């Protein structure tokens, strides 16, 4: 049963990795966009999926990362990829500062505050805050990333850059899930009073979940800025946050495979059905309602963690 | 030696005085019962001890250290664990993971160690797993380790809560109606378990409506009525106490 799962995962990974060879530039670029959203959705999955915090402002952290990269690159010429750690760090710091006072809010209250945050960030960017964000036009002329002297510019090259980071993200987040930290988030999601009663510092873990999610969104911001070479506030609006929220709920809260599948459905399908552009939202709506009724856990809910109970190898790697 | 000392504890909810000037001591190594009619304030006392509520006045001293204003997780790590009156397990997680939550406060690894899993982190995980399994064995639920908590029988869910509390390595365990919803056989098993907990050197404080359990298991009993303490003593003293009999007469006794 579990082996079968792994064969399916491996097959999917291989198909994705060789797909640029068979696709034209446009479709390769669609895959790049999907890759970015996979990373973003996986980072939101830590907050929303694992910890159960209704956070609908993830685009704010994404924006902080993207603008950090764009501003420092255009102003000081620092290579884009070098800015990735800094972008993540600043997004994480931003999350720490704004989440600290609201972290104890529950469910819909948190939802509303985070929606407020993403709007505040967008409007601040439009209003050219500190005179460095370029206002509504955004920032132009961000450098292409270079790796060992090779300039990354075609969709094919970006494909491997982005999906490399997706792979790293999947690897690290899987480890994170199968740990004391990952379990603590699940305990909080299930029942935070019982979690505190079992000795878990719920406020601390909620905050760290927020920060990790934000750091990753910041990393994604760097990749986005590098890919687009031009960023504007409209790329980080409320709708982006809603899409990410939908991906996690649709795919399966707390499930990496589910979130990836969800991204392909939410971001990929609309590309395939472009000619029905006007009906897309209607279909989306119907699908979401149907999901909530028939599969509230998402399409691919996470299987329970498995543990190797004898021997000394620690938690078994499970899907 | 006194492990837990409550002094003039008072808690108000609006105009209602839920706990009124309650004082009692829990000696180390004892099994102490807290009884009283419904609404007497027993669970409120527990919630005050574990930091779920803040006392309006009074003192709670655990092992010589005041714990009034500490957050719940700190109190747990100092050595007070609890179970809940209404079962509060992590229903969608396995029995093993439920117990692992109790191991949490005795572990150190954080998010970064989780991502890179250095050897000490793996060793710690393994130690926690062993500990969780041994607590499951202690309450005789080892075969259920991989079942989701929600699929366990009611009595087993109560025992699983006990195992989770024990996994925090407490010095004092607080059981809130541990026999609630159990049949006679399960209750008998529970009394055994409580005695074994005591034999491990853990002090037990429990609320219970099942008088036969209280009289059999407890060495000392504290009786509350309407938020105030009306009696304290050994089971035989409590049985003979007029005020206790009055408090229970005419009430809807279970």
XYZ file of C-alpha atoms in Angstrom:
573
model
C 0.000 0.000 0.000
C 2.674 2.435 1.048
C 5.055 1.255 -1.644
C 2.365 1.890 -4.223
C 2.031 5.434 -2.984
C 5.754 5.938 -3.393
C 5.723 4.579 -6.934
C 2.985 7.064 -7.822
C 4.950 9.932 -6.253
C 8.151 8.955 -8.029
C 6.333 8.648 -11.359
C 4.765 12.090 -10.916
C 8.159 13.584 -10.035
C 9.769 12.065 -13.144
C 6.949 13.261 -15.392
C 7.247 16.784 -14.007
C 11.032 16.821 -14.357
C 11.129 15.712 -17.994
C 8.044 17.625 -19.057
C 9.873 20.795 -20.255
C 11.380 18.683 -23.040
C 7.921 18.026 -24.414
C 6.370 21.419 -23.732
C 6.684 24.760 -25.481
C 7.786 27.915 -23.722
C 4.268 28.895 -22.738
C 3.449 25.641 -21.002
C 6.863 25.450 -19.392
C 6.150 28.858 -17.959
C 2.805 27.634 -16.669
C 4.716 24.888 -14.859
C 7.023 27.525 -13.407
C 4.066 29.452 -12.062
C 2.691 26.233 -10.615
C 6.074 25.522 -9.002
C 6.049 28.910 -7.298
C 2.522 28.362 -6.074
C 3.442 24.890 -4.816
C 6.161 26.440 -2.670
C 3.871 29.196 -1.460
C 1.028 26.813 -0.733
C 3.360 24.443 1.119
C 4.490 27.327 3.295
C 0.878 28.295 3.975
C 0.214 24.633 4.699
C 2.439 24.897 7.782
C 0.248 27.679 9.151
C -3.181 26.703 7.882
C -2.845 22.985 7.285
C -0.762 21.865 10.211
C -1.457 24.468 12.830
C -5.035 25.187 11.757
C -4.716 28.968 11.832
C -7.012 30.681 9.331
C -4.463 32.918 7.693
C -5.659 34.584 4.515
C -2.897 37.132 4.151
C -0.023 35.052 2.916
C 0.546 37.291 -0.103
C 1.777 39.972 2.324
C 4.850 37.896 3.215
C 5.352 36.985 -0.431
C 5.335 40.703 -1.218
C 7.889 41.517 1.477
C 10.234 38.933 -0.008
C 9.744 40.081 -3.572
C 10.164 43.767 -2.758
C 13.233 43.151 -0.613
C 14.860 41.408 -3.538
C 13.703 43.957 -6.080
C 14.741 47.013 -4.096
C 18.168 45.758 -3.034
C 18.917 44.370 -6.474
C 17.925 47.459 -8.432
C 19.445 49.908 -5.957
C 22.704 48.158 -5.060
C 23.071 45.502 -7.754
C 23.321 42.660 -5.265
C 22.823 39.378 -7.192
C 19.241 38.198 -6.878
C 19.848 34.733 -5.514
C 22.095 36.091 -2.794
C 19.132 38.091 -1.636
C 17.022 35.007 -1.124
C 18.065 34.343 2.503
C 17.684 38.012 3.360
C 14.249 38.178 1.735
C 13.149 35.168 3.727
C 14.574 36.617 6.894
C 12.853 39.967 6.472
C 9.539 38.322 5.624
C 9.934 36.184 8.741
C 10.762 39.218 10.859
C 7.766 41.038 9.446
C 5.587 38.050 10.330
C 7.015 37.970 13.841
C 6.169 41.629 14.395
C 2.646 41.569 12.977
C 1.639 38.122 14.211
C 2.792 38.637 17.802
C -0.234 40.670 18.919
C -2.817 38.653 16.979
C -1.569 35.136 17.476
C -4.077 34.313 20.195
C -7.034 35.128 17.929
C -9.050 32.147 16.850
C -10.585 31.036 13.582
C -12.560 33.693 11.788
C -11.172 36.541 13.921
C -7.656 35.757 12.781
C -8.937 35.410 9.232
C -10.295 38.934 9.193
C -7.160 40.458 10.702
C -4.906 38.702 8.191
C -7.098 39.880 5.316
C -6.579 43.352 6.727
C -2.809 42.866 6.724
C -2.577 41.848 3.109
C -4.608 44.889 2.105
C -2.494 47.202 4.247
C 0.658 45.856 2.613
C -0.762 46.235 -0.888
C -1.951 49.776 -0.257
C 1.340 50.709 1.403
C 3.149 49.474 -1.699
C 0.852 51.456 -3.999
C 1.434 54.570 -1.923
C 5.152 54.183 -2.397
C 5.905 53.722 1.271
C 9.316 55.122 2.315
C 9.654 56.196 -1.347
C 11.273 52.886 -2.282
C 8.490 50.688 -3.640
C 7.831 52.521 -6.884
C 4.135 53.072 -6.209
C 1.479 51.482 -8.368
C 3.931 50.888 -11.217
C 6.158 48.756 -9.066
C 9.839 48.130 -9.708
C 11.397 47.451 -13.120
C 14.637 45.984 -14.292
C 15.370 43.340 -11.707
C 18.394 41.274 -12.758
C 18.134 37.717 -13.914
C 19.652 35.259 -11.494
C 22.981 33.672 -12.335
C 24.271 30.323 -11.143
C 28.002 29.683 -11.556
C 28.131 32.392 -14.172
C 25.197 30.975 -16.108
C 22.372 33.407 -16.577
C 18.919 31.985 -15.952
C 16.496 33.581 -18.388
C 14.480 31.112 -20.462
C 11.417 29.370 -19.019
C 13.280 26.071 -19.405
C 16.125 27.307 -17.210
C 13.747 28.800 -14.681
C 11.887 25.535 -14.599
C 14.866 23.759 -13.089
C 15.695 26.611 -10.741
C 12.174 26.804 -9.363
C 11.533 23.088 -9.162
C 14.892 22.580 -7.468
C 13.663 24.823 -4.674
C 10.311 23.053 -4.680
C 12.142 19.755 -4.166
C 14.215 21.193 -1.316
C 11.045 22.564 0.254
C 9.271 19.232 0.034
C 12.271 17.461 1.546
C 12.637 19.851 4.488
C 8.934 20.193 5.187
C 8.495 16.429 5.222
C 11.152 16.244 7.907
C 9.447 19.068 9.732
C 6.116 17.229 9.699
C 7.659 14.115 11.169
C 9.089 15.727 14.236
C 8.272 17.079 17.642
C 7.624 20.427 16.000
C 5.250 19.049 13.377
C 3.326 17.077 15.942
C 3.028 20.096 18.227
C 1.342 22.038 15.420
C -1.130 19.191 14.914
C -1.924 19.034 18.624
C -2.692 22.738 18.576
C -4.913 22.322 15.523
C -6.832 19.479 17.132
C -7.368 21.059 20.545
C -5.246 23.873 21.857
C -6.474 23.602 25.454
C -5.465 19.947 25.562
C -2.191 20.847 23.844
C -1.373 23.397 26.543
C -2.464 20.853 29.143
C 0.070 18.426 27.687
C 2.836 20.942 28.177
C 2.966 22.641 24.788
C 3.572 26.350 24.635
C 0.804 26.995 22.121
C 1.476 30.694 21.583
C 5.140 30.057 20.851
C 4.440 27.314 18.333
C 1.748 29.290 16.551
C 4.185 32.151 16.193
C 7.002 29.945 14.914
C 4.636 28.328 12.411
C 3.766 31.800 11.164
C 7.409 32.773 10.895
C 8.449 29.622 9.024
C 5.569 30.056 6.591
C 6.539 33.683 6.083
C 10.240 32.918 5.590
C 9.338 30.500 2.815
C 6.939 32.967 1.248
C 9.841 35.423 1.300
C 12.040 32.934 -0.557
C 9.259 32.555 -3.123
C 9.154 36.326 -3.447
C 12.805 36.317 -4.553
C 12.135 33.651 -7.171
C 9.086 35.548 -8.370
C 10.978 38.837 -8.682
C 13.775 37.091 -10.551
C 11.372 35.363 -12.893
C 9.277 38.433 -13.694
C 12.051 41.116 -13.564
C 9.223 43.525 -12.799
C 6.968 43.476 -9.778
C 3.935 45.549 -8.890
C 1.559 45.677 -5.925
C -1.199 43.992 -7.919
C 0.748 40.718 -7.890
C 0.235 40.516 -4.140
C -3.427 41.273 -3.758
C -6.035 39.630 -1.612
C -7.015 37.249 -4.412
C -3.553 35.630 -4.333
C -4.052 34.884 -0.664
C -7.483 33.436 -1.373
C -6.051 31.192 -4.097
C -3.412 29.847 -1.710
C -6.007 29.315 0.989
C -8.147 27.417 -1.514
C -5.235 25.266 -2.658
C -4.528 24.074 0.877
C -8.167 23.379 1.734
C -8.901 21.737 -1.603
C -5.757 19.630 -1.708
C -5.828 18.466 1.887
C -4.799 20.309 5.032
C -1.450 19.095 6.258
C -0.750 16.935 3.225
C 2.200 17.769 0.988
C 0.982 15.563 -1.855
C -2.488 17.034 -1.476
C -1.215 20.603 -1.613
C 0.802 19.877 -4.772
C -2.200 18.273 -6.423
C -4.349 21.177 -5.269
C -1.938 23.631 -6.885
C -2.098 21.809 -10.208
C -5.888 21.899 -10.043
C -6.327 25.485 -8.897
C -3.521 27.067 -10.955
C -3.114 24.550 -13.776
C -6.692 23.763 -14.765
C -7.688 27.384 -15.432
C -4.784 27.551 -17.899
C -6.041 24.493 -19.742
C -9.596 25.832 -19.853
C -8.654 29.339 -20.836
C -11.339 29.557 -23.519
C -13.974 29.221 -20.799
C -12.435 32.095 -18.890
C -15.741 33.582 -17.837
C -17.151 30.321 -16.531
C -14.017 29.441 -14.551
C -15.014 31.185 -11.375
C -18.420 29.586 -11.498
C -16.822 26.141 -11.786
C -14.417 27.016 -8.981
C -17.275 27.983 -6.745
C -19.258 24.849 -7.472
C -16.199 22.648 -6.932
C -15.382 24.300 -3.607
C -18.940 23.893 -2.341
C -19.009 20.259 -3.458
C -15.647 19.626 -1.770
C -16.762 21.114 1.520
C -19.824 18.888 1.488
C -18.377 15.616 0.233
C -14.709 15.720 1.143
C -14.123 18.305 3.854
C -10.672 16.862 4.511
C -9.519 17.764 0.980
C -8.781 15.587 -2.013
C -5.692 13.917 -0.568
C -5.818 14.167 3.222
C -2.575 13.204 4.952
C -2.288 9.559 5.991
C -1.487 9.125 9.685
C 2.211 9.285 10.480
C 3.750 5.894 10.972
C 6.427 5.077 13.479
C 8.875 2.248 13.544
C 8.253 0.845 16.955
C 11.273 -1.392 17.326
C 14.814 -0.748 16.234
C 16.454 2.625 16.571
C 15.810 4.382 13.294
C 13.423 6.995 14.550
C 10.206 7.929 12.794
C 9.680 6.036 9.619
C 9.523 8.003 6.432
C 5.891 8.001 5.446
C 3.843 9.902 2.948
C 5.734 16.628 53.093
C 3.269 18.884 51.315
C 3.526 18.774 47.536
C 0.631 21.061 46.667
C -0.651 23.754 48.966
C -3.816 25.771 48.267
C -4.424 28.787 50.452
C -7.609 30.881 50.562
C -8.270 30.309 46.890
C -11.152 32.350 45.461
C -12.495 32.548 41.921
C -15.477 34.586 40.766
C -17.279 34.433 37.462
C -19.178 37.691 37.367
C -21.465 37.580 40.405
C -21.007 33.853 40.954
C -18.411 32.783 43.466
C -17.288 29.464 42.003
C -14.526 28.827 44.512
C -14.732 30.529 47.870
C -11.752 30.708 50.181
C -10.659 27.109 49.709
C -7.520 25.830 51.385
C -6.140 22.328 51.527
C -2.874 20.464 51.204
C -1.933 17.492 49.084
C 0.841 15.490 50.770
C 3.483 13.982 48.543
C 2.778 10.395 47.541
C -0.876 10.440 48.585
C -4.108 9.832 46.711
C -6.434 12.704 47.519
C -10.050 12.896 46.420
C -11.997 16.076 45.814
C -15.731 15.471 46.003
C -18.908 17.444 46.223
C -22.306 17.839 44.580
C -22.559 19.047 40.995
C -21.579 22.679 40.687
C -19.573 22.657 43.895
C -16.523 24.119 42.127
C -14.341 21.045 41.914
C -13.350 21.387 38.297
C -12.802 25.101 38.801
C -10.267 24.277 41.515
C -8.506 21.984 39.034
C -8.543 24.664 36.378
C -6.999 27.093 38.863
C -4.232 24.668 39.765
C -3.367 23.940 36.129
C -3.391 27.581 35.093
C -6.461 27.379 32.856
C -8.065 30.000 35.098
C -6.453 32.718 37.158
C -7.427 32.902 40.810
C -8.918 36.207 41.982
C -7.157 35.788 45.280
C -5.304 33.150 47.213
C -2.147 31.177 46.717
C -1.204 27.969 44.947
C 2.165 26.605 45.961
C 3.646 23.565 44.268
C 6.746 22.062 45.820
C 7.511 25.296 47.618
C 7.056 27.433 44.541
C 4.069 29.714 43.886
C 2.501 28.841 40.536
C -0.483 31.205 40.495
C 0.490 33.203 37.493
C 2.340 30.670 35.414
C 0.971 29.614 32.019
C -0.360 26.068 31.738
C 2.567 24.630 29.803
C 5.019 25.904 32.439
C 2.978 24.301 35.193
C 3.041 21.033 33.257
C 6.789 21.167 32.893
C 7.118 21.801 36.650
C 5.360 18.479 37.167
C 1.574 18.823 37.292
C -0.336 16.895 34.636
C -4.066 16.560 34.231
C -6.893 14.801 32.472
C -10.147 16.472 31.508
C -13.701 15.941 32.664
C -14.943 15.863 29.084
C -12.419 13.870 27.107
C -10.017 16.125 25.261
C -7.894 13.850 23.178
C -6.497 14.718 19.785
C -9.199 12.688 18.100
C -7.764 12.589 14.587
C -4.308 11.488 15.729
C -3.179 8.038 16.757
C -3.112 6.862 20.354
C 0.678 6.855 20.191
C 0.822 10.443 19.008
C -1.565 11.459 21.744
C 0.862 10.109 24.311
C 3.813 11.627 22.455
C 2.262 15.032 23.098
C 2.933 14.425 26.766
C 6.597 13.698 26.032
C 6.826 17.066 24.338
C 7.755 19.101 27.405
C 10.681 16.779 28.184
C 12.161 17.216 24.705
C 14.199 20.026 23.229
C 14.433 19.820 19.442
C 12.854 22.701 17.536
C 11.958 23.435 13.963
C 15.489 23.705 12.599
C 16.626 20.477 14.231
C 13.499 18.911 12.750
C 14.451 19.936 9.222
C 18.021 18.696 9.420
C 17.567 15.873 11.908
C 20.988 15.646 13.527
C 21.738 12.419 15.427
C 20.797 13.890 18.819
C 17.377 14.815 17.442
C 16.822 11.269 16.183
C 17.940 9.851 19.512
C 15.542 12.156 21.320
C 12.659 11.125 19.040
C 13.435 7.494 19.684
C 13.556 8.047 23.422
C 10.185 9.792 23.289
C 8.723 6.952 21.242
C 9.940 4.415 23.780
C 8.561 6.483 26.613
C 5.183 6.882 24.893
C 4.971 3.169 24.219
C 5.829 2.289 27.780
C 3.070 4.614 29.052
C 0.641 2.968 26.626
C 1.702 -0.385 28.011
C 1.194 0.961 31.527
C -2.490 1.632 30.832
C -2.655 -1.585 28.753
C -3.323 0.116 25.450
C -0.147 -0.843 23.612
C -2.017 -2.823 20.933
C -4.063 0.305 20.187
C -0.981 2.465 19.542
C -1.687 2.941 15.847
C -5.444 3.423 16.142
C -6.907 6.885 15.941
C -7.979 8.155 19.349
C -11.544 8.634 18.120
C -11.809 4.913 17.383
C -11.056 3.861 20.961
C -13.825 2.897 23.344
C -14.886 5.492 25.886
C -13.144 3.816 28.783
C -9.970 3.407 26.750
C -10.062 7.067 25.769
C -10.059 7.953 29.468
C -7.064 5.679 30.014
C -5.334 7.214 27.016
C -5.708 10.626 28.650
C -4.083 9.200 31.762
C -1.207 7.837 29.665
C -0.780 11.219 27.986
C -0.644 12.925 31.370
C 1.860 10.395 32.697
C 4.102 10.921 29.695
C 4.825 14.447 30.961
C 6.649 12.773 33.868
C 4.528 14.518 36.480
C 5.010 14.553 40.236
C 1.308 15.287 40.677
C -1.403 13.974 38.406
C -4.851 15.520 38.508
C -7.669 13.290 37.310
C -11.009 14.932 36.606
C -13.702 12.249 36.892
C -11.522 9.469 35.520
C -14.288 6.869 35.938
C -16.925 8.943 34.152
C -18.718 6.711 31.654
C -16.882 3.574 32.723
C -18.575 0.275 33.596
C -17.820 -1.572 36.851
C -15.113 -3.708 35.307
C -13.358 -0.710 33.796
C -13.648 1.158 37.079
C -12.012 -1.714 38.941
C -9.183 -1.630 36.429
C -8.922 2.116 36.884
C -8.540 1.761 40.671
C -5.683 -0.633 39.995
C -4.121 1.833 37.608
C -4.435 4.671 40.109
C -2.694 2.573 42.762
C 0.059 1.732 40.290
C 0.473 5.420 39.542
C 0.920 6.016 43.254
C 3.398 3.148 43.414
C 5.470 4.963 40.797
C 5.824 7.806 43.252
C 3.329 10.103 41.581
C 0.888 11.951 43.805
C -2.747 11.712 42.708
C -5.499 14.292 43.121
C -8.846 13.262 41.707
C -12.420 14.386 41.330
C -14.907 11.578 41.242
C -18.623 11.013 41.563
C -18.287 7.280 41.943
C -18.242 7.095 45.740
C -17.113 3.487 45.840
C -14.024 4.453 43.848
C -13.311 7.452 46.058
C -13.737 5.495 49.269
C -11.590 2.633 47.991
C -8.799 4.555 46.355
C -8.372 7.790 48.315
C -6.484 8.207 51.535
C -7.710 11.683 52.131
C -10.850 13.421 50.914
C -11.745 17.079 50.585
C -15.434 17.951 50.245
C -16.640 21.094 48.513
C -20.113 22.540 48.474
C -21.146 25.752 46.732
C -17.532 26.706 46.205
C -16.483 26.330 49.837
C -14.737 23.530 51.682
C -17.070 21.828 54.145
C -14.997 18.877 55.274
C -11.651 17.208 55.007
C -10.429 13.873 56.321
C -10.042 10.165 55.776
C -12.786 8.209 53.978
C -14.243 6.919 57.257
C -14.314 10.414 58.768
C -16.021 11.790 55.667
C -18.614 9.017 55.689
C -19.566 9.932 59.237
C -19.505 13.689 58.721
C -22.941 15.286 59.182
C -22.368 18.209 56.881
C -21.248 15.956 54.066
C -24.316 13.771 54.451
C -26.502 16.877 54.436
C -24.799 18.217 51.346
C -25.479 15.029 49.473
C -29.020 14.425 50.741
C -31.700 15.670 48.432
C -29.273 16.449 45.689
C -29.381 14.572 42.442
C -26.788 12.024 43.405
C -25.466 9.767 40.707
